Tab-separated table of C-alpha atoms in Angstrom:
chain	number	residue	atom	x	y	z
M	117	MET	CA	114.020	-101.621	105.036
M	118	SER	CA	114.769	-98.039	106.092
M	119	GLU	CA	117.642	-97.129	108.394
M	120	ALA	CA	115.184	-96.307	111.194
M	121	LEU	CA	113.620	-99.773	111.001
M	122	TRP	CA	117.042	-101.390	111.029
M	123	GLY	CA	117.838	-99.371	114.131
M	124	TYR	CA	114.664	-100.561	115.881
M	125	PHE	CA	115.452	-104.130	114.806
M	126	PHE	CA	118.906	-104.057	116.402
M	127	ILE	CA	117.702	-102.558	119.689
M	128	LEU	CA	114.713	-104.933	119.879
M	129	PRO	CA	116.491	-107.608	122.012
M	130	GLN	CA	117.612	-104.956	124.482
M	131	MET	CA	114.137	-103.434	124.621
M	132	ILE	CA	112.563	-106.856	125.214
M	133	GLY	CA	114.968	-107.460	128.098
M	134	LEU	CA	114.309	-103.990	129.519
M	135	VAL	CA	110.539	-104.475	129.440
M	136	ALA	CA	110.621	-108.069	130.733
M	137	PHE	CA	113.189	-107.653	133.502
M	138	ALA	CA	112.829	-103.988	134.513
M	139	LEU	CA	109.577	-102.307	133.476
M	140	ILE	CA	107.140	-105.151	134.189
M	141	PRO	CA	108.726	-106.037	137.585
M	142	LEU	CA	108.627	-102.352	138.545
M	143	ILE	CA	104.913	-102.154	137.754
M	144	MET	CA	104.231	-105.415	139.592
M	145	VAL	CA	106.004	-104.148	142.718
M	146	PHE	CA	103.590	-101.219	142.892
M	147	ILE	CA	100.660	-103.613	142.446
M	148	TYR	CA	101.906	-106.033	145.106
M	149	SER	CA	102.530	-103.178	147.536
M	150	ALA	CA	98.801	-102.406	147.559
M	151	ASN	CA	97.864	-106.017	148.308
M	152	SER	CA	98.322	-108.605	151.026
M	153	TRP	CA	99.918	-111.679	149.451
M	154	ASP	CA	101.958	-114.603	150.726
M	155	GLY	CA	103.347	-115.518	147.314
M	156	LEU	CA	101.061	-118.508	146.722
M	157	GLY	CA	97.454	-117.774	147.660
M	158	PRO	CA	95.099	-115.127	146.299
M	159	MET	CA	95.895	-111.455	146.778
M	160	SER	CA	93.619	-109.178	148.799
M	161	LEU	CA	93.577	-105.421	148.279
M	162	VAL	CA	94.691	-103.447	151.343
M	163	GLY	CA	95.452	-100.076	149.781
M	164	PHE	CA	98.094	-98.110	151.695
M	165	GLN	CA	98.080	-100.366	154.748
M	166	ASN	CA	101.389	-101.988	153.803
M	167	TYR	CA	102.996	-98.557	153.625
M	168	LEU	CA	101.558	-97.534	156.984
M	169	ASP	CA	102.849	-100.763	158.508
M	170	GLN	CA	106.307	-100.152	157.089
M	171	PHE	CA	106.519	-96.533	158.195
M	172	SER	CA	105.680	-97.639	161.742
M	173	SER	CA	107.960	-100.689	161.628
M	174	PRO	CA	110.979	-100.529	163.981
M	175	ASP	CA	112.802	-102.928	161.642
M	176	LEU	CA	112.540	-100.461	158.765
M	177	HIS	CA	113.834	-97.648	160.954
M	178	ILE	CA	116.823	-99.768	162.004
M	179	ALA	CA	117.461	-100.781	158.394
M	180	LEU	CA	117.342	-97.179	157.177
M	181	TRP	CA	119.764	-96.005	159.860
M	182	ASN	CA	122.213	-98.844	159.191
M	183	THR	CA	122.041	-98.204	155.447
M	184	LEU	CA	122.575	-94.467	155.926
M	185	TYR	CA	125.558	-95.104	158.209
M	186	TYR	CA	127.013	-97.486	155.633
M	187	THR	CA	126.469	-94.912	152.863
M	188	ILE	CA	128.185	-92.153	154.835
M	189	LEU	CA	131.230	-94.396	155.219
M	190	THR	CA	131.442	-95.885	151.736
M	191	VAL	CA	130.603	-93.033	149.376
M	192	PRO	CA	133.181	-90.410	150.477
M	193	GLY	CA	135.781	-93.001	151.444
M	194	GLY	CA	135.415	-94.993	148.233
M	195	LEU	CA	135.481	-91.958	145.936
M	196	ILE	CA	138.466	-90.308	147.617
M	197	LEU	CA	140.493	-93.526	147.550
M	198	ALA	CA	139.563	-94.238	143.916
M	199	LEU	CA	140.525	-90.693	142.916
M	200	LEU	CA	143.901	-90.977	144.655
M	201	VAL	CA	144.611	-94.300	142.938
M	202	ALA	CA	143.546	-92.881	139.569
M	203	LEU	CA	145.841	-89.891	140.030
M	204	GLY	CA	148.682	-92.246	140.883
M	205	LEU	CA	148.098	-94.439	137.826
M	206	ASN	CA	147.378	-91.676	135.338
M	207	ASN	CA	150.959	-91.252	134.148
M	208	VAL	CA	152.780	-94.457	135.040
M	209	ARG	CA	154.174	-97.196	132.842
M	210	GLY	CA	152.128	-100.343	132.552
M	211	LYS	CA	148.903	-98.640	133.582
M	212	THR	CA	146.923	-101.299	131.698
M	213	VAL	CA	148.280	-104.012	134.000
M	214	TYR	CA	147.387	-101.968	137.066
M	215	ARG	CA	143.893	-101.363	135.719
M	216	VAL	CA	143.345	-105.092	135.357
M	217	ILE	CA	144.644	-105.782	138.872
M	218	TYR	CA	142.484	-103.119	140.484
M	219	PHE	CA	139.429	-104.048	138.411
M	220	MET	CA	139.536	-107.777	139.210
M	221	PRO	CA	137.490	-107.487	142.447
M	222	VAL	CA	134.716	-105.740	140.491
M	223	VAL	CA	134.152	-108.756	138.239
M	224	THR	CA	134.587	-111.258	141.067
M	225	SER	CA	131.437	-112.732	142.589
M	226	SER	CA	130.289	-110.598	145.521
M	227	VAL	CA	129.521	-113.766	147.490
M	228	ALA	CA	133.044	-115.097	146.930
M	229	VAL	CA	134.512	-111.748	147.973
M	230	ALA	CA	132.379	-111.724	151.128
M	231	VAL	CA	133.429	-115.287	152.024
M	232	ILE	CA	137.134	-114.424	151.672
M	233	TRP	CA	136.710	-111.264	153.744
M	234	GLY	CA	134.779	-113.280	156.307
M	235	TRP	CA	137.920	-115.365	156.829
M	236	LEU	CA	140.121	-112.271	156.972
M	237	LEU	CA	137.869	-110.560	159.522
M	238	ASN	CA	137.306	-113.575	161.743
M	239	SER	CA	138.023	-112.525	165.332
M	240	ASP	CA	139.670	-115.842	166.278
M	241	PHE	CA	141.828	-116.910	163.325
M	242	GLY	CA	141.394	-114.109	160.783
M	243	LEU	CA	144.547	-112.841	159.089
M	244	ILE	CA	143.911	-109.213	160.096
M	245	ASN	CA	143.754	-109.986	163.817
M	246	VAL	CA	146.688	-112.399	163.546
M	247	LEU	CA	148.840	-109.665	161.980
M	248	LEU	CA	147.692	-107.116	164.558
M	249	LYS	CA	148.708	-109.496	167.327
M	250	ASP	CA	152.029	-110.628	165.838
M	251	TRP	CA	153.232	-107.277	164.495
M	252	PHE	CA	151.755	-104.705	166.872
M	253	HIS	CA	150.802	-106.828	169.911
M	254	ILE	CA	147.233	-105.556	169.617
M	255	HIS	CA	144.253	-107.773	170.353
M	256	GLY	CA	142.009	-107.186	167.354
M	257	PRO	CA	138.280	-106.607	167.799
M	258	GLY	CA	135.434	-108.772	166.608
M	259	TRP	CA	135.133	-107.091	163.244
M	260	ILE	CA	131.847	-108.741	162.269
M	261	THR	CA	130.622	-109.745	165.726
M	262	ASP	CA	130.973	-106.414	167.534
M	263	SER	CA	128.189	-103.900	166.926
M	264	ARG	CA	130.714	-101.039	166.883
M	265	PHE	CA	132.743	-102.485	164.011
M	266	VAL	CA	130.316	-104.476	161.865
M	267	ILE	CA	129.119	-101.648	159.576
M	268	PRO	CA	132.637	-100.166	159.186
M	269	SER	CA	133.923	-103.656	158.360
M	270	ILE	CA	131.282	-104.171	155.670
M	271	ALA	CA	132.011	-100.668	154.377
M	272	MET	CA	135.731	-101.493	154.179
M	273	LEU	CA	134.943	-104.594	152.142
M	274	SER	CA	132.698	-102.624	149.776
M	275	ILE	CA	135.234	-99.839	149.280
M	276	TRP	CA	137.870	-102.421	148.341
M	277	SER	CA	135.612	-104.336	145.969
M	278	SER	CA	134.299	-101.228	144.151
M	279	LEU	CA	137.631	-99.403	143.987
M	280	GLY	CA	138.449	-100.593	140.482
M	281	PHE	CA	135.136	-99.446	138.987
M	282	ASN	CA	135.404	-95.889	140.305
M	283	MET	CA	139.120	-95.777	139.485
M	284	ILE	CA	138.474	-96.615	135.813
M	285	ILE	CA	135.874	-93.850	135.557
M	286	PHE	CA	138.200	-91.333	137.187
M	287	LEU	CA	141.038	-92.375	134.878
M	288	ALA	CA	138.791	-91.763	131.876
M	289	GLY	CA	137.912	-88.338	133.260
M	290	LEU	CA	141.557	-87.472	133.899
M	291	GLN	CA	142.582	-88.486	130.405
M	292	GLY	CA	139.803	-86.323	128.989
M	293	ILE	CA	141.297	-83.152	130.486
M	294	PRO	CA	143.203	-81.227	127.773
M	295	ALA	CA	146.923	-81.038	128.523
M	296	THR	CA	146.975	-77.382	127.465
M	297	TYR	CA	145.231	-76.338	130.689
M	298	ALA	CA	147.914	-77.919	132.860
M	299	GLU	CA	150.683	-76.499	130.686
M	300	ALA	CA	149.233	-72.985	130.937
M	301	ALA	CA	148.957	-73.314	134.723
M	302	ARG	CA	152.586	-74.455	135.001
M	303	ILE	CA	153.747	-71.519	132.881
M	304	ASP	CA	151.915	-69.216	135.318
M	305	GLY	CA	153.878	-70.778	138.171
M	306	ALA	CA	151.284	-73.156	139.648
M	307	ASN	CA	152.635	-75.957	141.817
M	308	ARG	CA	151.158	-79.479	141.933
M	309	LEU	CA	148.649	-78.643	144.662
M	310	GLN	CA	147.456	-75.512	142.893
M	311	LEU	CA	147.313	-77.425	139.612
M	312	PHE	CA	145.109	-80.103	141.183
M	313	PHE	CA	142.644	-77.778	142.921
M	314	GLY	CA	142.669	-75.102	140.228
M	315	VAL	CA	142.576	-77.214	137.056
M	316	THR	CA	142.263	-80.969	137.558
M	317	LEU	CA	139.521	-81.063	140.196
M	318	PRO	CA	137.220	-78.479	138.514
M	319	MET	CA	137.565	-80.293	135.183
M	320	LEU	CA	136.871	-83.595	136.944
M	321	THR	CA	133.655	-82.486	138.675
M	322	PRO	CA	131.330	-84.002	136.010
M	323	THR	CA	133.026	-87.371	136.539
M	324	LEU	CA	132.885	-86.905	140.307
M	325	PHE	CA	129.184	-86.107	140.112
M	326	PHE	CA	128.505	-89.208	138.009
M	327	THR	CA	130.393	-91.519	140.352
M	328	THR	CA	128.710	-89.945	143.394
M	329	VAL	CA	125.228	-90.638	142.036
M	330	LEU	CA	126.133	-94.236	141.179
M	331	SER	CA	127.828	-94.795	144.535
M	332	VAL	CA	124.865	-93.498	146.549
M	333	ILE	CA	122.448	-95.713	144.625
M	334	SER	CA	124.732	-98.728	145.020
M	335	SER	CA	125.292	-98.146	148.737
M	336	PHE	CA	121.560	-98.079	149.461
M	337	GLN	CA	121.250	-101.440	147.723
M	338	VAL	CA	123.853	-103.242	149.855
M	339	PHE	CA	122.793	-106.795	150.629
M	340	ASP	CA	125.270	-109.516	149.629
M	341	GLN	CA	127.971	-108.499	152.078
M	342	ALA	CA	125.645	-108.307	155.070
M	343	PHE	CA	123.845	-111.518	154.121
M	344	VAL	CA	127.020	-113.591	153.763
M	345	LEU	CA	129.152	-112.038	156.513
M	346	THR	CA	126.694	-111.405	159.327
M	347	GLY	CA	123.156	-112.418	158.387
M	348	GLY	CA	122.096	-108.946	159.498
M	349	GLY	CA	123.729	-109.330	162.914
M	350	PRO	CA	124.953	-109.107	165.524
M	351	GLY	CA	121.386	-108.484	166.586
M	352	LYS	CA	120.288	-106.195	163.772
M	353	ASP	CA	123.371	-104.005	163.641
M	354	SER	CA	124.007	-104.806	159.959
M	355	TYR	CA	120.345	-105.137	158.996
M	356	THR	CA	120.046	-103.031	155.825
M	357	ILE	CA	116.969	-101.971	153.906
M	358	VAL	CA	117.462	-104.508	151.108
M	359	TYR	CA	118.011	-107.176	153.767
M	360	HIS	CA	114.727	-105.992	155.293
M	361	ILE	CA	112.986	-106.485	151.934
M	362	TYR	CA	114.493	-109.961	151.611
M	363	HIS	CA	113.481	-110.835	155.185
M	364	LEU	CA	109.877	-109.778	154.649
M	365	GLY	CA	109.474	-111.428	151.271
M	366	PHE	CA	111.447	-114.650	151.445
M	367	GLU	CA	111.572	-115.419	155.153
M	368	GLN	CA	108.160	-114.178	156.326
M	369	ASN	CA	106.285	-114.515	152.999
M	370	GLN	CA	104.944	-110.971	153.318
M	371	PHE	CA	105.307	-109.985	149.698
M	372	GLY	CA	102.977	-107.023	150.057
M	373	GLY	CA	105.071	-105.552	152.870
M	374	ALA	CA	108.301	-106.365	151.045
M	375	SER	CA	107.013	-104.625	147.927
M	376	ALA	CA	105.997	-101.578	149.975
M	377	ALA	CA	109.499	-101.425	151.478
M	378	ALA	CA	110.968	-101.708	147.966
M	379	VAL	CA	108.811	-98.792	146.783
M	380	ILE	CA	109.969	-96.761	149.790
M	381	LEU	CA	113.581	-97.514	148.836
M	382	PHE	CA	112.808	-96.497	145.249
M	383	ALA	CA	111.328	-93.198	146.484
M	384	ILE	CA	114.339	-92.516	148.727
M	385	LEU	CA	116.784	-93.096	145.874
M	386	LEU	CA	114.696	-90.961	143.520
M	387	VAL	CA	114.635	-88.066	145.988
M	388	LEU	CA	118.364	-88.353	146.706
M	389	THR	CA	119.171	-88.412	142.988
M	390	LEU	CA	116.968	-85.366	142.314
M	391	ILE	CA	118.668	-83.513	145.182
M	392	GLN	CA	122.068	-84.326	143.718
M	393	LEU	CA	120.919	-83.194	140.275
M	394	TRP	CA	119.765	-79.909	141.767
M	395	PHE	CA	122.966	-79.322	143.738
M	396	GLN	CA	125.237	-80.233	140.846
M	397	ARG	CA	124.469	-76.846	139.276
M	398	ARG	CA	126.340	-75.257	142.195
M	399	TRP	CA	129.592	-77.218	142.030
M	400	VAL	CA	129.875	-79.158	138.742
M	401	THR	CA	131.965	-77.329	136.151
M	402	TYR	CA	131.327	-78.210	132.518
M	403	ASP	CA	133.312	-75.293	131.104
M	404	VAL	CA	136.515	-73.717	132.337
C-alpha cells in the first residue's frame, strides 16, 4: 500500500465523522429551511416563505440584538483580559500549574458552570450580593432578573469560562516571539510600554486575529448560559439567536422556521468572518 493510501486510511475515521456530523446536517438544514415540517409528519415545500417569516419576526430581531449586545461585551472584554493574564504568566515560575488552574473552567461542563453562577448571581442569597452587602453596604441588583443586568451577567460568566482557552493561545503566541526583538528594543532604550506596543503587540496580531474570529463565532452561538440561568428572560431580554432556533424547533415544532433561522445565523457568521479576513490585511503583521 502506497504512502498516500495509508494517509487516506488514517484520516478515514475523521472524514466519516465530518461527513456524518457536519456536512450532511448542514445540507439537511438547507433542505428543511425550504419546507414546512413539524418533525414527524410529511414535509411540504414552501420555498423562501420560512425566510420571509423569520426576517419579519420580532423574536428574531430581539434575538439578534441581544446576541450582538452580548458579543460586544464578551469579545473585547474576554480578549483583553486573556491577554493581560497571558502577559502576567509568560515569565513566572510554575506557569504550568497556573495554566491548569485557568484552563479548568474550559473543560468543565457549561451547564455545571451556569448552575454554579446561577447560585452566585442569585439576588436573594447569592454570594456576590451577600459580599456587596456585608463588605460595602450595597444592595446588589437582580443580576439575572433585571433586564439591565442580565446580558452583562451572562457575558461575565462567559468571559470567565473562556478565559483559559484564549489565555493558552496568547501564551503560545507570546512564546513564539523571538527574544532577539525584545533585546534589540531594550538596547535602543525602549521601556516596557514601548516594548509592548512596538514589538510584542505587532508580533502578536496574528494570534489576536485568530482568537477574535473564534470569539465572534462562539459569542453568536451562545445558548447554554441563557437556557440554564434565565430561560431567555426576564421577558426576552436574554433571548439569543440560538435560543430562538431551539424555541422554534423543539418547543414549537417549527423545524422549517428553525432551519431558516439557523441558515440566517450561518450567513451572518460567514459575512462577519469574511469582513474580518478582509480587514486583517490592514492591521495583522506577519513580518516585522
